[in-house]
Coordinates of C-alpha atoms in Angstrom, one line a residue:
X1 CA -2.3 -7.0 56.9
X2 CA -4.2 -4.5 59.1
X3 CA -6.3 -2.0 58.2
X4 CA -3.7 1.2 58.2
X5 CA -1.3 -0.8 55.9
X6 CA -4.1 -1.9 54.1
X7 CA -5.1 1.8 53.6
X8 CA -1.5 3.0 53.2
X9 CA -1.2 0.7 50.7
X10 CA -3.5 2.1 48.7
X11 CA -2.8 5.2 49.3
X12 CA 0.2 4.4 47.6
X13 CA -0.8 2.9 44.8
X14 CA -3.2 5.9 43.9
X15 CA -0.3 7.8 44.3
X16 CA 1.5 5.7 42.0
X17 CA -1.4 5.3 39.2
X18 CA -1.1 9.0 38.9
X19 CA 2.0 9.3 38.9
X20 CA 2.2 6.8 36.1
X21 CA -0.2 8.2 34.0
X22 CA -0.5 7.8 30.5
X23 CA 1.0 11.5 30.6
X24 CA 3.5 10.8 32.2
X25 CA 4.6 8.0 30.6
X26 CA 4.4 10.5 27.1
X27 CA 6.1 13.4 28.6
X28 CA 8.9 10.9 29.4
X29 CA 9.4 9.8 25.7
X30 CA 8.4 13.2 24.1
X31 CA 11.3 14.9 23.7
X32 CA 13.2 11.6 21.8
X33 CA 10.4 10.4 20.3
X34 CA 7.9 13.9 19.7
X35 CA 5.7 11.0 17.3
X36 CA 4.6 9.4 20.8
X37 CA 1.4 12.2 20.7
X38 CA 0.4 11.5 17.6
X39 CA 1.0 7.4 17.3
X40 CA 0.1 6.5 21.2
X41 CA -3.1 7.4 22.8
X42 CA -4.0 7.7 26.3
X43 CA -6.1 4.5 25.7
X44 CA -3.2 2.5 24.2
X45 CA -1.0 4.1 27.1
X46 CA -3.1 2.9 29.9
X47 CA -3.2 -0.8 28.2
X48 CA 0.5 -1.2 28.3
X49 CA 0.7 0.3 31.8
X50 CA -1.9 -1.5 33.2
X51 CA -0.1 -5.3 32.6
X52 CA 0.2 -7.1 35.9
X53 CA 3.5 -6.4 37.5
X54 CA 4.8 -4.1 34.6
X55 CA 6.6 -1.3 36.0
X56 CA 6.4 2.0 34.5
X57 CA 9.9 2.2 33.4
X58 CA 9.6 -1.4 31.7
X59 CA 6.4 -0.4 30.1
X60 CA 8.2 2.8 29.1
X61 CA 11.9 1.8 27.8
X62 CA 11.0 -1.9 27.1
X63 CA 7.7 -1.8 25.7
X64 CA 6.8 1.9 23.8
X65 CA 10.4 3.2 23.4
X66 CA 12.0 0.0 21.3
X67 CA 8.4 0.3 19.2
X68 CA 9.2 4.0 18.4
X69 CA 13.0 3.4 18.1
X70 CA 11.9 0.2 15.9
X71 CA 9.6 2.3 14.0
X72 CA 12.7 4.3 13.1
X73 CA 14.8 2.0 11.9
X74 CA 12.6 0.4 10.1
X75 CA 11.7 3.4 8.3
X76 CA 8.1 3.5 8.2
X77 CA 7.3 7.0 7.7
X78 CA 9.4 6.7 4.5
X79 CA 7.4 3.4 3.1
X80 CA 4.3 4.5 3.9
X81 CA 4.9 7.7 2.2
X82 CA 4.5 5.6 -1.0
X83 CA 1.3 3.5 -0.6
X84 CA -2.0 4.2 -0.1
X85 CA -4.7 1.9 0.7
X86 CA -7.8 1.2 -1.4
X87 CA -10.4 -0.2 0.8
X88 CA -12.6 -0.8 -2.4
X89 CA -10.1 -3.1 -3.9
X90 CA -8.3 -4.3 -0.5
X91 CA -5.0 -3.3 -1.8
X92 CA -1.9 -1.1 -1.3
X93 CA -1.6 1.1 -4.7
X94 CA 1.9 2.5 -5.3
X95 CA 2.4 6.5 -5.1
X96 CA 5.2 8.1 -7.6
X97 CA 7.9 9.1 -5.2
X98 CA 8.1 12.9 -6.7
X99 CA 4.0 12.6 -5.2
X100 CA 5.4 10.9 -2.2
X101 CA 6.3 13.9 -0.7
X102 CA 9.2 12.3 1.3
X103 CA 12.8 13.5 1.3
X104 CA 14.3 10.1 1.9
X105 CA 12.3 8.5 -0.8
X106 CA 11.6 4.7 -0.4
X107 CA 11.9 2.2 -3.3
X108 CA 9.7 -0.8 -3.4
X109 CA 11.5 -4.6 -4.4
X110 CA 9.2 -6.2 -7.1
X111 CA 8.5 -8.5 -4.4
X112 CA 6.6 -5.7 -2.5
X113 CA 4.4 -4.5 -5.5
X114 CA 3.3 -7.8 -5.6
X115 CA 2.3 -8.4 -2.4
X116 CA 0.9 -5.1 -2.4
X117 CA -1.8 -6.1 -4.7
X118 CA -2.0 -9.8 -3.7
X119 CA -5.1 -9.1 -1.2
X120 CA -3.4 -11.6 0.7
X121 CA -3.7 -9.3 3.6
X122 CA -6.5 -6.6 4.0
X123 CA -8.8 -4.5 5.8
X124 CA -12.0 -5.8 5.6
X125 CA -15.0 -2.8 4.4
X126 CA -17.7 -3.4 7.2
X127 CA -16.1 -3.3 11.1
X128 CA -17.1 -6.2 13.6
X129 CA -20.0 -6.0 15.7
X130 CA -18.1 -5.0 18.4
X131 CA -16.9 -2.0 16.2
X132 CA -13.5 -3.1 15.8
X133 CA -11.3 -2.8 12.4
X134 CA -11.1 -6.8 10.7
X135 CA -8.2 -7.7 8.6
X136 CA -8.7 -10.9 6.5
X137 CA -5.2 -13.2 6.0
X138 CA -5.7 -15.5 2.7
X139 CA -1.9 -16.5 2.9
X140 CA -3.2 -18.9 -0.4
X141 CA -2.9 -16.2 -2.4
X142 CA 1.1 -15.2 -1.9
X143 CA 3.1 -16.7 -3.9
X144 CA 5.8 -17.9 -1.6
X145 CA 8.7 -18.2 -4.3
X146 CA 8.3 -14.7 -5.2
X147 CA 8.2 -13.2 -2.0
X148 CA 11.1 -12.4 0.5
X149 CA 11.0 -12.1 4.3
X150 CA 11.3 -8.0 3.9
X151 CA 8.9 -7.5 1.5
X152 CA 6.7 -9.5 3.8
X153 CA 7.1 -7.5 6.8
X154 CA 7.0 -4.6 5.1
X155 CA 3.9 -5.2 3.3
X156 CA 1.9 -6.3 7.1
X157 CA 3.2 -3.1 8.3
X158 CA 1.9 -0.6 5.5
X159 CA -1.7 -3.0 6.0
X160 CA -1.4 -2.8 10.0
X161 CA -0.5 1.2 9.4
X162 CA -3.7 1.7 7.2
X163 CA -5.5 -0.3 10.0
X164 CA -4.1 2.0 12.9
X165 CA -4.7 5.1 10.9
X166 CA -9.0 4.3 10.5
X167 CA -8.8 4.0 14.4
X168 CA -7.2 7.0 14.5
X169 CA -9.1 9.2 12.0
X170 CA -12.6 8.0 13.4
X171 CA -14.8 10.5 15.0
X172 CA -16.7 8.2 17.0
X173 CA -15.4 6.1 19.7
X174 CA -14.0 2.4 18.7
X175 CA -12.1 0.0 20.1
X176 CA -8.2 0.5 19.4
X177 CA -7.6 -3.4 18.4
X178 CA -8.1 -5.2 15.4
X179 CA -9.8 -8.4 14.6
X180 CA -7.5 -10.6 12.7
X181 CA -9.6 -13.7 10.7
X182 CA -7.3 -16.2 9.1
X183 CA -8.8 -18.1 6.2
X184 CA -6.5 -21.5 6.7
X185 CA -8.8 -23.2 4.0
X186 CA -6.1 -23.3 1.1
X187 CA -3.1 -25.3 0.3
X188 CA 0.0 -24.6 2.8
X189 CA 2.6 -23.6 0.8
X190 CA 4.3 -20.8 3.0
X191 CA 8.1 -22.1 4.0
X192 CA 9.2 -21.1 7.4
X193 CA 10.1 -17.3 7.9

């Protein structure tokens, strides 16, 4: 390659970083999906655009789109309207749904409101050293015969939700992953999901 294409080259690619921006890439989901502000940051943005070889319209429609649009359907606005997590006990404590302050009011399975105060899953009190948010996995203390698929699911999304939202609400700069330590040292009695 000679030196102009070399230069033109990356010319264009500046050209092309800007114009794939996290902004960009926010403005272009906005108007479907107004939670994109509030629920993707520019940090988050630049991670999923800056893959090798992703192009902006994968990262877009493939990537943050179907995780808004799954958001949706899932309805996770509506069941984390009724939790809140302790961190002083490490568990998801049930909120009345005339508290909840949702109109499409969710109803947990008894399968749920187990799992919610299993500790089986939770945010650990103390950050890591590298100041990110830990969650601890003692899958020992489920109770596999109780617990369905759904209620699974739902219950790592309200504790990955509670996770996102001390990243969110910190004043000081942290990391925007999360350690995730798996304590493998009980019995295996989980049956495949």
């Amino acid at each position: 390659m000679s030196n102009i294409e070399e230069r033109s080259t990356s010319a264009s690619r500046g050209e092309k970083l800007h114009h794939e921006s996290p902004a960009a890439l926010r403005s272009g989901l906005v108007k479907d999906f107004p939670e994109v502000t509030l629920l993707c940051s520019d940090a988050y943005l630049t991670a999923v655009l800056g893959v090798p070889n992703r192009s902006f319209e994968y990262a877009r429609d493939e990537k943050i789109k179907k995780a808004l649009a799954w958001r949706r359907t899932f309805d996770v606005e509506a069941l984390r309207s009724r939790f809140r997590y302790d961190m002083e006990e490490g568990v998801l404590n049930l909120i009345p749904a005339d508290e909840s302050g949702s109109a499409n009011s969710f109803e947990p399975s008894p399968a749920l409101l187990k799992l919610a105060k299993s500790r089986a899953l939770r945010i650990l009190p103390e950050r890591g050293e590298d100041g990110r948010v830990v969650l601890l996995a003692e899958t020992q203390l489920v109770k596999w015969s109780e617990v369905t698929a759904e209620a699974f699911l739902q219950h790592h999304v309200l504790v990955l939700e509670a996770a996102f939202d001390m990243i969110r609400n910190t004043s000081e700069a942290s990391p925007e992953s999360i350690t995730l330590l798996v304590d493998a040292s009980g019995p295996l009695q989980a049956p495949p999901i």
